[in-house]
Coordinates of C-alpha atoms in Angstrom, one line a residue:
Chain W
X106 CA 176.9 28.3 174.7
X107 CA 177.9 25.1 174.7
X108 CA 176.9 22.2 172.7
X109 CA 177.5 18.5 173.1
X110 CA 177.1 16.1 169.9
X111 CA 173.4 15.1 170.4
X112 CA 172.8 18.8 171.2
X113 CA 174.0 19.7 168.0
X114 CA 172.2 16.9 165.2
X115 CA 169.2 18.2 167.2
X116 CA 169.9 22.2 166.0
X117 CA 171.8 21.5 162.8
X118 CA 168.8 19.1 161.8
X119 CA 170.8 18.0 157.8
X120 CA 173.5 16.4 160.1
X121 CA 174.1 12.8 161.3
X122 CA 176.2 12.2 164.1
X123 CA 178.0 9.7 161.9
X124 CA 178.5 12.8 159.3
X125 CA 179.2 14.9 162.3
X126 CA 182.4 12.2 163.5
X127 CA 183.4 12.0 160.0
X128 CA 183.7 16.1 159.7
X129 CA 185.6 16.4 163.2
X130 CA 187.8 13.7 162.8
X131 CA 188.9 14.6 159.3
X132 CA 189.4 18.2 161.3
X133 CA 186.9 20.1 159.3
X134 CA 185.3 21.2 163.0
X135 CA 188.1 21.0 165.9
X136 CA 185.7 21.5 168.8
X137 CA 186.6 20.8 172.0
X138 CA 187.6 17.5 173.7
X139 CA 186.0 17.4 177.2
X140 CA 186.3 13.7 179.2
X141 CA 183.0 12.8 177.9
X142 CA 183.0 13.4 174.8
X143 CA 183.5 17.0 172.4
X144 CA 182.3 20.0 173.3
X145 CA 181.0 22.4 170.2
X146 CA 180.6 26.2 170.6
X147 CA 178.6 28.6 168.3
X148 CA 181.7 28.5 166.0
X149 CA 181.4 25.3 165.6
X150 CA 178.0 25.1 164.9
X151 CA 178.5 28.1 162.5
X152 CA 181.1 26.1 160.7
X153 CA 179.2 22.6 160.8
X154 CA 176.5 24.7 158.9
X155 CA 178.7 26.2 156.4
X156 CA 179.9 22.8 155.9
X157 CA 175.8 21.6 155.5
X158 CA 175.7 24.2 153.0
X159 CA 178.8 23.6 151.0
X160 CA 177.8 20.2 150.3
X161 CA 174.0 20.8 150.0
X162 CA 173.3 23.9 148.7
X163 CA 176.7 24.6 146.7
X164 CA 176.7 20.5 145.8
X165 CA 180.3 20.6 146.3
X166 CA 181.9 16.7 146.5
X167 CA 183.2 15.8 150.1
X168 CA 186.6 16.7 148.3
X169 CA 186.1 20.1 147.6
X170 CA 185.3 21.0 151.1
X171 CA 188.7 21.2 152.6
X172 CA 190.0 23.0 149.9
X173 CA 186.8 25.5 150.4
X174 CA 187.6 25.9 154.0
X175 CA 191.6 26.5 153.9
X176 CA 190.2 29.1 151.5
X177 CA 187.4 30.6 154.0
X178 CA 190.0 30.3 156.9
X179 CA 193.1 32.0 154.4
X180 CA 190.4 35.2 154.1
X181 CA 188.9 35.5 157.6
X182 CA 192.8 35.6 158.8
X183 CA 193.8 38.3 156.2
X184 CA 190.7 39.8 157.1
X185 CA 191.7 40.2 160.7
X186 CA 194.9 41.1 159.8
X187 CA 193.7 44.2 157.9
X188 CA 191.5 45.3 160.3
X189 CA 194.0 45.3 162.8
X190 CA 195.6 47.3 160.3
X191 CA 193.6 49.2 160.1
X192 CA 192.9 50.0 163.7
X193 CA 196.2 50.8 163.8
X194 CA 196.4 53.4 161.3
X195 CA 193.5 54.8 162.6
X196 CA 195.3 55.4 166.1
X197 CA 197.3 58.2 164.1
X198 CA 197.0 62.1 163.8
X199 CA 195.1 63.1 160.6
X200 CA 198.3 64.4 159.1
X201 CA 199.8 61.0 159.9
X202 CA 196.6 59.4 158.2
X203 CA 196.5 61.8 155.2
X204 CA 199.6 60.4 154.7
X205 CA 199.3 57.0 154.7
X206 CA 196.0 57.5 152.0
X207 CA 198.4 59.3 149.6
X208 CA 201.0 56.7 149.9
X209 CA 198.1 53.7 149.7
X210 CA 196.9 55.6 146.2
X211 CA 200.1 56.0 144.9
X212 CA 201.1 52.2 145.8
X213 CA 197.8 51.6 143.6
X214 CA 198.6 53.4 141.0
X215 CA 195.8 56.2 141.2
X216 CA 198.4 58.7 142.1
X217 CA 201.7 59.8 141.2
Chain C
X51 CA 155.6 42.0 149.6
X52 CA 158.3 39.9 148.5
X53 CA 159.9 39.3 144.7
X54 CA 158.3 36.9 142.5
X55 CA 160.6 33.9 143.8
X56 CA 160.3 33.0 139.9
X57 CA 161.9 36.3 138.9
X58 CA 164.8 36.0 141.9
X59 CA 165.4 32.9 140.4
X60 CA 165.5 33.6 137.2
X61 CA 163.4 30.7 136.2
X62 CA 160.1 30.4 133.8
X63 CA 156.8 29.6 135.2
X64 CA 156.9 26.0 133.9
X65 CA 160.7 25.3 135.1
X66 CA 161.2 21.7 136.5
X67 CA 161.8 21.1 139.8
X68 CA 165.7 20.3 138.6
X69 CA 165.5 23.4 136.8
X70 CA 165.0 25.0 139.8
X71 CA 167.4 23.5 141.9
X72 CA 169.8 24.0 139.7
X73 CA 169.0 28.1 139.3
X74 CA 169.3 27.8 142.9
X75 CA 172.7 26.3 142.9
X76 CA 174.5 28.5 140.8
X77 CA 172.5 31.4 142.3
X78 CA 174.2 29.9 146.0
X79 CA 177.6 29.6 144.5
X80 CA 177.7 33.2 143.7
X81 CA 175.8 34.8 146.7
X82 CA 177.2 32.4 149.5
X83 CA 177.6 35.4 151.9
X84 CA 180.2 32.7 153.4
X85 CA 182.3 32.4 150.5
X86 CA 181.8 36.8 150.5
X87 CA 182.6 37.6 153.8
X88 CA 182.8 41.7 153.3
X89 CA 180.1 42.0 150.8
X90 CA 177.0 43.1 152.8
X91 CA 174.6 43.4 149.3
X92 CA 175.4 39.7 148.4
X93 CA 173.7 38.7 151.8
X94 CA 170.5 40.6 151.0
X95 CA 170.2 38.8 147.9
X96 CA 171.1 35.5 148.9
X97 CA 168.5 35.7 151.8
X98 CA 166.0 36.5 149.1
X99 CA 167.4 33.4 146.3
X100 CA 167.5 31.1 149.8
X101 CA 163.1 32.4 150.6
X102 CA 162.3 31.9 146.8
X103 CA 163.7 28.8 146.8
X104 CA 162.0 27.5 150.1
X105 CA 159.2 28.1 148.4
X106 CA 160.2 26.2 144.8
X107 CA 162.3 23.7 146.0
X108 CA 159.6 22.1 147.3
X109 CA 156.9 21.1 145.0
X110 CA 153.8 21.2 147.2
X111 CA 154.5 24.7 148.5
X112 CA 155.4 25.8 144.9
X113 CA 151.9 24.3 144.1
X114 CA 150.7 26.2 146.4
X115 CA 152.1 29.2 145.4
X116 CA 151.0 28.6 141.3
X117 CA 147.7 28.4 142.8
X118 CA 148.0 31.9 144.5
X119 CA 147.2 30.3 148.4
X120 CA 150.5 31.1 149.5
X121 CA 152.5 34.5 148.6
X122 CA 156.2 35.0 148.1
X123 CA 156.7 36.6 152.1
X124 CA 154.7 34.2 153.8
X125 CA 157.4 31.9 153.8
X126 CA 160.2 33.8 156.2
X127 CA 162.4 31.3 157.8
X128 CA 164.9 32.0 160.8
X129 CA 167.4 34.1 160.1
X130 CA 170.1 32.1 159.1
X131 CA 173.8 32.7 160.6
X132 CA 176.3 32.8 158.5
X133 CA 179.8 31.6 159.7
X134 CA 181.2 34.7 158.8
X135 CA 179.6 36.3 161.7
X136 CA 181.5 34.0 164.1
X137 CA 185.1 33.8 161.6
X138 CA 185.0 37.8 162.0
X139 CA 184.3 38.2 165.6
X140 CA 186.3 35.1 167.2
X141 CA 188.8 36.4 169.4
X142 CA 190.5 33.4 169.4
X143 CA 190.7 33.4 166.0
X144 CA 191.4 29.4 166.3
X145 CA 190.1 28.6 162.7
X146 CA 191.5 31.8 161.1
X147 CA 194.7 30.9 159.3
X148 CA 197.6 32.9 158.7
X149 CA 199.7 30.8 157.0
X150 CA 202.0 32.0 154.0
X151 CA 201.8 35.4 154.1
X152 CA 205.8 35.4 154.8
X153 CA 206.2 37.4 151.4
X154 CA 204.9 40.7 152.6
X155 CA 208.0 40.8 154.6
X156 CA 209.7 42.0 151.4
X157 CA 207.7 44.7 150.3
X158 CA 207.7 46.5 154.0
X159 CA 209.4 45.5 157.0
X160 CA 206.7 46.9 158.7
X161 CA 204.8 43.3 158.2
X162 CA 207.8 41.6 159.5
X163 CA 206.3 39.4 162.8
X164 CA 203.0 41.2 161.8
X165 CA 201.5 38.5 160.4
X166 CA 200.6 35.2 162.4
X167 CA 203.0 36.0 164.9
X168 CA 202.1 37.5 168.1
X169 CA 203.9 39.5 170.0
X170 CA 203.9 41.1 173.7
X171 CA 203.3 44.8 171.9
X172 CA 201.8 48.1 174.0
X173 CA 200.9 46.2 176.9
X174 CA 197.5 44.0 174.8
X175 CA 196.1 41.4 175.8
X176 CA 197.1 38.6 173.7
X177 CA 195.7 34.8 173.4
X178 CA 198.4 32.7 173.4
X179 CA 199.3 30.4 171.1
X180 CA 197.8 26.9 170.2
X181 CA 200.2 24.4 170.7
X182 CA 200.1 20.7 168.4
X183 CA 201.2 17.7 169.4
X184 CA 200.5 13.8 167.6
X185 CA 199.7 10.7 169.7
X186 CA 199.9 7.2 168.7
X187 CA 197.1 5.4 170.2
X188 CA 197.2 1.7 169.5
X189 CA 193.4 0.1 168.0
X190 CA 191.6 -1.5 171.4
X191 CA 193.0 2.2 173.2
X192 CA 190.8 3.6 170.3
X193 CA 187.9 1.6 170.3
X194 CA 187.7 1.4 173.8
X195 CA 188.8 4.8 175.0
X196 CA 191.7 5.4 177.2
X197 CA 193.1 7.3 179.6
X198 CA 196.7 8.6 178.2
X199 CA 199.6 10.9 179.4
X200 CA 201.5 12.9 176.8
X201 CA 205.2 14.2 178.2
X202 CA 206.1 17.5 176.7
X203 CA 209.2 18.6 175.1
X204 CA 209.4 21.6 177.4
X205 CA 209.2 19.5 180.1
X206 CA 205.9 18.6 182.1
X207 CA 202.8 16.6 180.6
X208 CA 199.2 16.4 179.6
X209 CA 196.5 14.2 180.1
X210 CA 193.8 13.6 178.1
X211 CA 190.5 10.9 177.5
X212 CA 190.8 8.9 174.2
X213 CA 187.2 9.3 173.6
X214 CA 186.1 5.5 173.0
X215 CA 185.5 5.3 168.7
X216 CA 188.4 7.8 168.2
X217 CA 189.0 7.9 164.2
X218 CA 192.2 7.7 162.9
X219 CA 193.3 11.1 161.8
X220 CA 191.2 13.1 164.5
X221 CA 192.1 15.9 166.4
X222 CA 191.0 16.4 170.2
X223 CA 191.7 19.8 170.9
X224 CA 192.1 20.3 174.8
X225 CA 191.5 24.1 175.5
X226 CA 193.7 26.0 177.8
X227 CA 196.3 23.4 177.4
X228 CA 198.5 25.6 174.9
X229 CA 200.7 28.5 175.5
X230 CA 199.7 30.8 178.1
X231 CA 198.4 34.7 177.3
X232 CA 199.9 37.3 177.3
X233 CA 199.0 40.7 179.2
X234 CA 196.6 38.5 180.9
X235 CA 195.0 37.0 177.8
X236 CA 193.7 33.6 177.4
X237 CA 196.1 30.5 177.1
X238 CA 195.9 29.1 173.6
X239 CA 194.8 25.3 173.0
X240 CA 196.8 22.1 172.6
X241 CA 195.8 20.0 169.8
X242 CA 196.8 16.8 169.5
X243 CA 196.5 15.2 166.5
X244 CA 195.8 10.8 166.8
X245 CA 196.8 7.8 164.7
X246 CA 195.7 5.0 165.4
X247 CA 197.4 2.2 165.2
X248 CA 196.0 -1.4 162.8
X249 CA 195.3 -4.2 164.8
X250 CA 196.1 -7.8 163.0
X251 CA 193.2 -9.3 163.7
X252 CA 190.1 -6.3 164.2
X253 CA 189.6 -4.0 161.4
X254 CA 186.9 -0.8 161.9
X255 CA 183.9 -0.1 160.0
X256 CA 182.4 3.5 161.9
X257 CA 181.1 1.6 164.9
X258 CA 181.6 -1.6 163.6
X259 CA 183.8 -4.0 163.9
X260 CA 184.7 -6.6 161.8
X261 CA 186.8 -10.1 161.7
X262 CA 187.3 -12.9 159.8
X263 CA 187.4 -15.7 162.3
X264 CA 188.9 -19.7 161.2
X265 CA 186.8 -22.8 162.3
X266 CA 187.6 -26.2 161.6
X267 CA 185.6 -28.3 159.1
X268 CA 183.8 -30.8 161.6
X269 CA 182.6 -27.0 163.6
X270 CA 181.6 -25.7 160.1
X271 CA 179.6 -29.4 159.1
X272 CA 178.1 -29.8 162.8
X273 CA 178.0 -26.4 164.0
X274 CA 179.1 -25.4 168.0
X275 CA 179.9 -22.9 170.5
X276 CA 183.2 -21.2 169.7
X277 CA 185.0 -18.7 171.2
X278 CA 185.7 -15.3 169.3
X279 CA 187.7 -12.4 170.3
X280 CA 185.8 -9.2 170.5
X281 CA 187.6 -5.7 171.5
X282 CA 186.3 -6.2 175.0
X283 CA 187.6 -9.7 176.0
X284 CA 186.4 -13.3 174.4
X285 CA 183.0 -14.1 174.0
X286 CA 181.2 -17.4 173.0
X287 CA 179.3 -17.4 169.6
X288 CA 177.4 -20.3 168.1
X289 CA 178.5 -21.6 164.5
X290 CA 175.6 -22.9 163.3
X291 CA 175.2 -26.2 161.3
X292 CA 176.5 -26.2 157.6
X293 CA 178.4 -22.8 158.0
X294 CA 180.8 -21.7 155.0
X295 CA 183.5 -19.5 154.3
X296 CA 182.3 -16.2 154.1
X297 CA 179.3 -16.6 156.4
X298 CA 178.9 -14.1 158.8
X299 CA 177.8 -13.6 162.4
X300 CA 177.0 -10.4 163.7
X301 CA 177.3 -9.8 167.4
X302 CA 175.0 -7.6 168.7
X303 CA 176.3 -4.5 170.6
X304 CA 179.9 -6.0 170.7
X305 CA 181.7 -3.1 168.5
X306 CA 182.5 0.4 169.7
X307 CA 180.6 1.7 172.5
X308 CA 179.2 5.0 173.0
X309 CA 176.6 7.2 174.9
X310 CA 173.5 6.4 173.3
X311 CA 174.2 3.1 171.4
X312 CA 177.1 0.9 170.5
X313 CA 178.1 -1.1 167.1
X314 CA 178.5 -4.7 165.9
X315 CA 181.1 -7.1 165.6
X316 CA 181.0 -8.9 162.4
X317 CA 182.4 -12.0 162.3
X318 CA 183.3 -14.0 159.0
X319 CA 183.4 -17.5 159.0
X320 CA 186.6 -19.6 157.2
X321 CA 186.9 -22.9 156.9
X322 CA 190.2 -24.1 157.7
X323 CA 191.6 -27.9 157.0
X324 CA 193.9 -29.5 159.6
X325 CA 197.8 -27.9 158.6
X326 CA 199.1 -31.7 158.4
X327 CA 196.6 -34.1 155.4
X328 CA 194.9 -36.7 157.6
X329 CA 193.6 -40.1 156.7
X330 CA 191.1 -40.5 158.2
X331 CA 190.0 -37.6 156.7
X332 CA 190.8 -38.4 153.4
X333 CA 189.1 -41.9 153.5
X334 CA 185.8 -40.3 154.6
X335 CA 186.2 -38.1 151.9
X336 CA 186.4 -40.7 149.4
X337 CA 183.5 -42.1 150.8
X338 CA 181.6 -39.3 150.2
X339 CA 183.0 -38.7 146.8
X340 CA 181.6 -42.1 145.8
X341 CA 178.7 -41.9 147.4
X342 CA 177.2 -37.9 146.7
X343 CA 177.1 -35.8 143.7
X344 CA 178.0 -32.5 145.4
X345 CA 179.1 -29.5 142.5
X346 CA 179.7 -26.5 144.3
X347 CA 180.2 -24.6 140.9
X348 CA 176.7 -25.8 139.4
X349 CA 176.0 -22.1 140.2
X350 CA 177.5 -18.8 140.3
X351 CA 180.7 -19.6 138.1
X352 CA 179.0 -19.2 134.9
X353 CA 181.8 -17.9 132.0

């Protein structure tokens, strides 16, 4: 789905489009530039309702945000990289994985 | 049957409404499953803080409620997404960030290139890589919109629309327009990052724009049509009798343009003397001295 500006005040109904150019051009949202005019996707809505809720919700000064979203972004990419991680190891023989969990304990200190 | 949205709250029966609100707050702060992305109970009971506050929040419905017409579950509201449920599942992954994790390199060199770096490995498909340029745009390009051409490094260029209104510090993010897949994965974006540059005479305010434009005293005394500079060409304004410094004309529709509506210029008046002292200006003057008892601090410059 894809969402110009006017298409999303009218779903994310706490947002002004002024609020909404503000956010974007301060790169809070980077949605897509299109000839006429940025194009959001359901990422970008997601986001832009984080952000809503961060300031609303949370009552978090303008800010704080930022610093709240490098924080979000910093965990969502460690996240991927541990589940790719984990995929990984999961691609291996039992044996192999046994392993890896005895070395993982050990590196936490549960095991010797 | 739902909770007593008291009791998920954690607020007395006679709680004020910023009581509540507050509860609610600290209650969000914690349970945000945004700011938990892997914790699956702390969604469950932030779905349940969000429905007894729906109902609290709002005094009428809270009324309601105290008076028994309403109960705790009849006030479901739409499911609410939570970012996390995009962040997670991207594959592009554009907002996810990477950065800094050099230092697991030194505990295994199994992370060294793992980490933010992609790499052509077992034959994956990869997205490839978003690519970031910066583009001076000068103020009129900006306000107006503009077509521009940015020549790459590596050779080649890229085109992009200045949207019309483009804020200084905005990124336009052209998708397709970074490095290409690999494996036959998607090409990563280019985002190019804008400054715009200050124009001497127009300054910005949102939509707005604003000037401060010189008349002469006998346009400011008489009033007349003058002609003002707007960020689409010159356009006639009248100056109407017994203007000041400081007055100002708004020009309707004359700032930025956009679908659905444009802003205003606003002009400021001030009153400028001829560079060179005049005579004939100073004999009227004296005339005038003699003649009226004009104190333009008999108000407002109060000590």
């Amino acid at each position: 789905m894809k969402f110009t500006e006017a298409d999303v005040v009218a779903r994310v109904e706490t947002v002004t489009v002024e609020e909404l150019r503000i956010w974007v051009s301060e790169g809070w949202l980077v949605p897509e530039s299109a000839d006429d005019g940025p194009v959001f996707d359901e990422i970008d809505v997601a986001r832009l309702r984080l952000v809503c809720a961060l300031r609303q919700d949370l009552d978090l000064a303008d800010d704080a945000v930022p610093t709240i979203l490098s924080l979000i972004d910093q965990i969502h990419g460690l996240r991927a990289e541990l589940k790719a991680l984990a995929a990984a190891v999961d691609q291996e023989s039992e044996t192999t994985r046994a392993r890896i969990r005895k070395a993982y304990r050990t590196a936490k200190g549960w095991e010797r | 049957m739902a909770d007593n949205p008291y009791t998920v709250l954690g607020v007395p029966q006679n709680a004020s409404q910023d009581d509540i609100r507050a509860a609610y707050r600290k209650l969000a702060k914690e349970l945000h499953p945004d700011l938990r992305p892997g914790d699956t109970a702390a969604e469950e009971r932030f779905k349940a803080v969000s429905a007894a506050y729906a109902i609290l929040g709002d005094a009428d419905k809270r009324a309601r409620f105290d008076k028994g017409e309403i109960d705790a579950s009849g006030q479901e509201r739409p499911e609410p997404t939570f970012y996390r449920e995009y962040a997670g599942a991207d594959p592009s992954g554009r907002y996810r960030s990477t950065a800094g994790h050099e230092d697991f390199e030194d505990i295994s060199d199994l992370f060294e290139g793992l980490f933010g770096q992609r790499r052509a490995g077992g034959g994956g498909k990869m997205r490839g890589r978003d690519r970031r340029y910066h583009l001076d745009v000068d103020f009129l390009e900006a306000a107006n919109g503009a077509r521009k051409r940015i020549t790459l490094p590596a050779g080649g260029s890229l085109d992009l629309t200045i949207p019309a209104g483009v804020q200084n510090g905005a990124n336009l993010r052209l998708k397709g327009k970074g490095d290409p897949g690999v494996g036959g994965g998607p090409p990563g974006d280019a985002l190019v990052e804008i400054s715009v540059t200050p124009h001497p005479t127009f300054s910005r305010d949102g939509d707005d724009i604003r000037i401060e434009l010189p008349i002469g005293l006998d346009e400011a005394v008489l009033g007349g049509r003058v002609e003002t500079p707007t960020i689409s060409g010159r356009v006639a304004v009248t100056v109407p009798k017994g203007s000041n410094t400081g007055d100002v004309l708004r020009l309707k529709g004359q700032g930025i343009r956009r679908k659905g509506g444009a802003g205003d210029q606003f002009v400021t008046l001030k009153v400028m003397l001829p560079d060179d002292p005049d005579p004939d200006l100073e004999a009227l003057m004296k005339t005038w001295r003699e003649n009226k008892r004009h104190d333009p601090r008999a108000k407002g410059t109060e000590s």
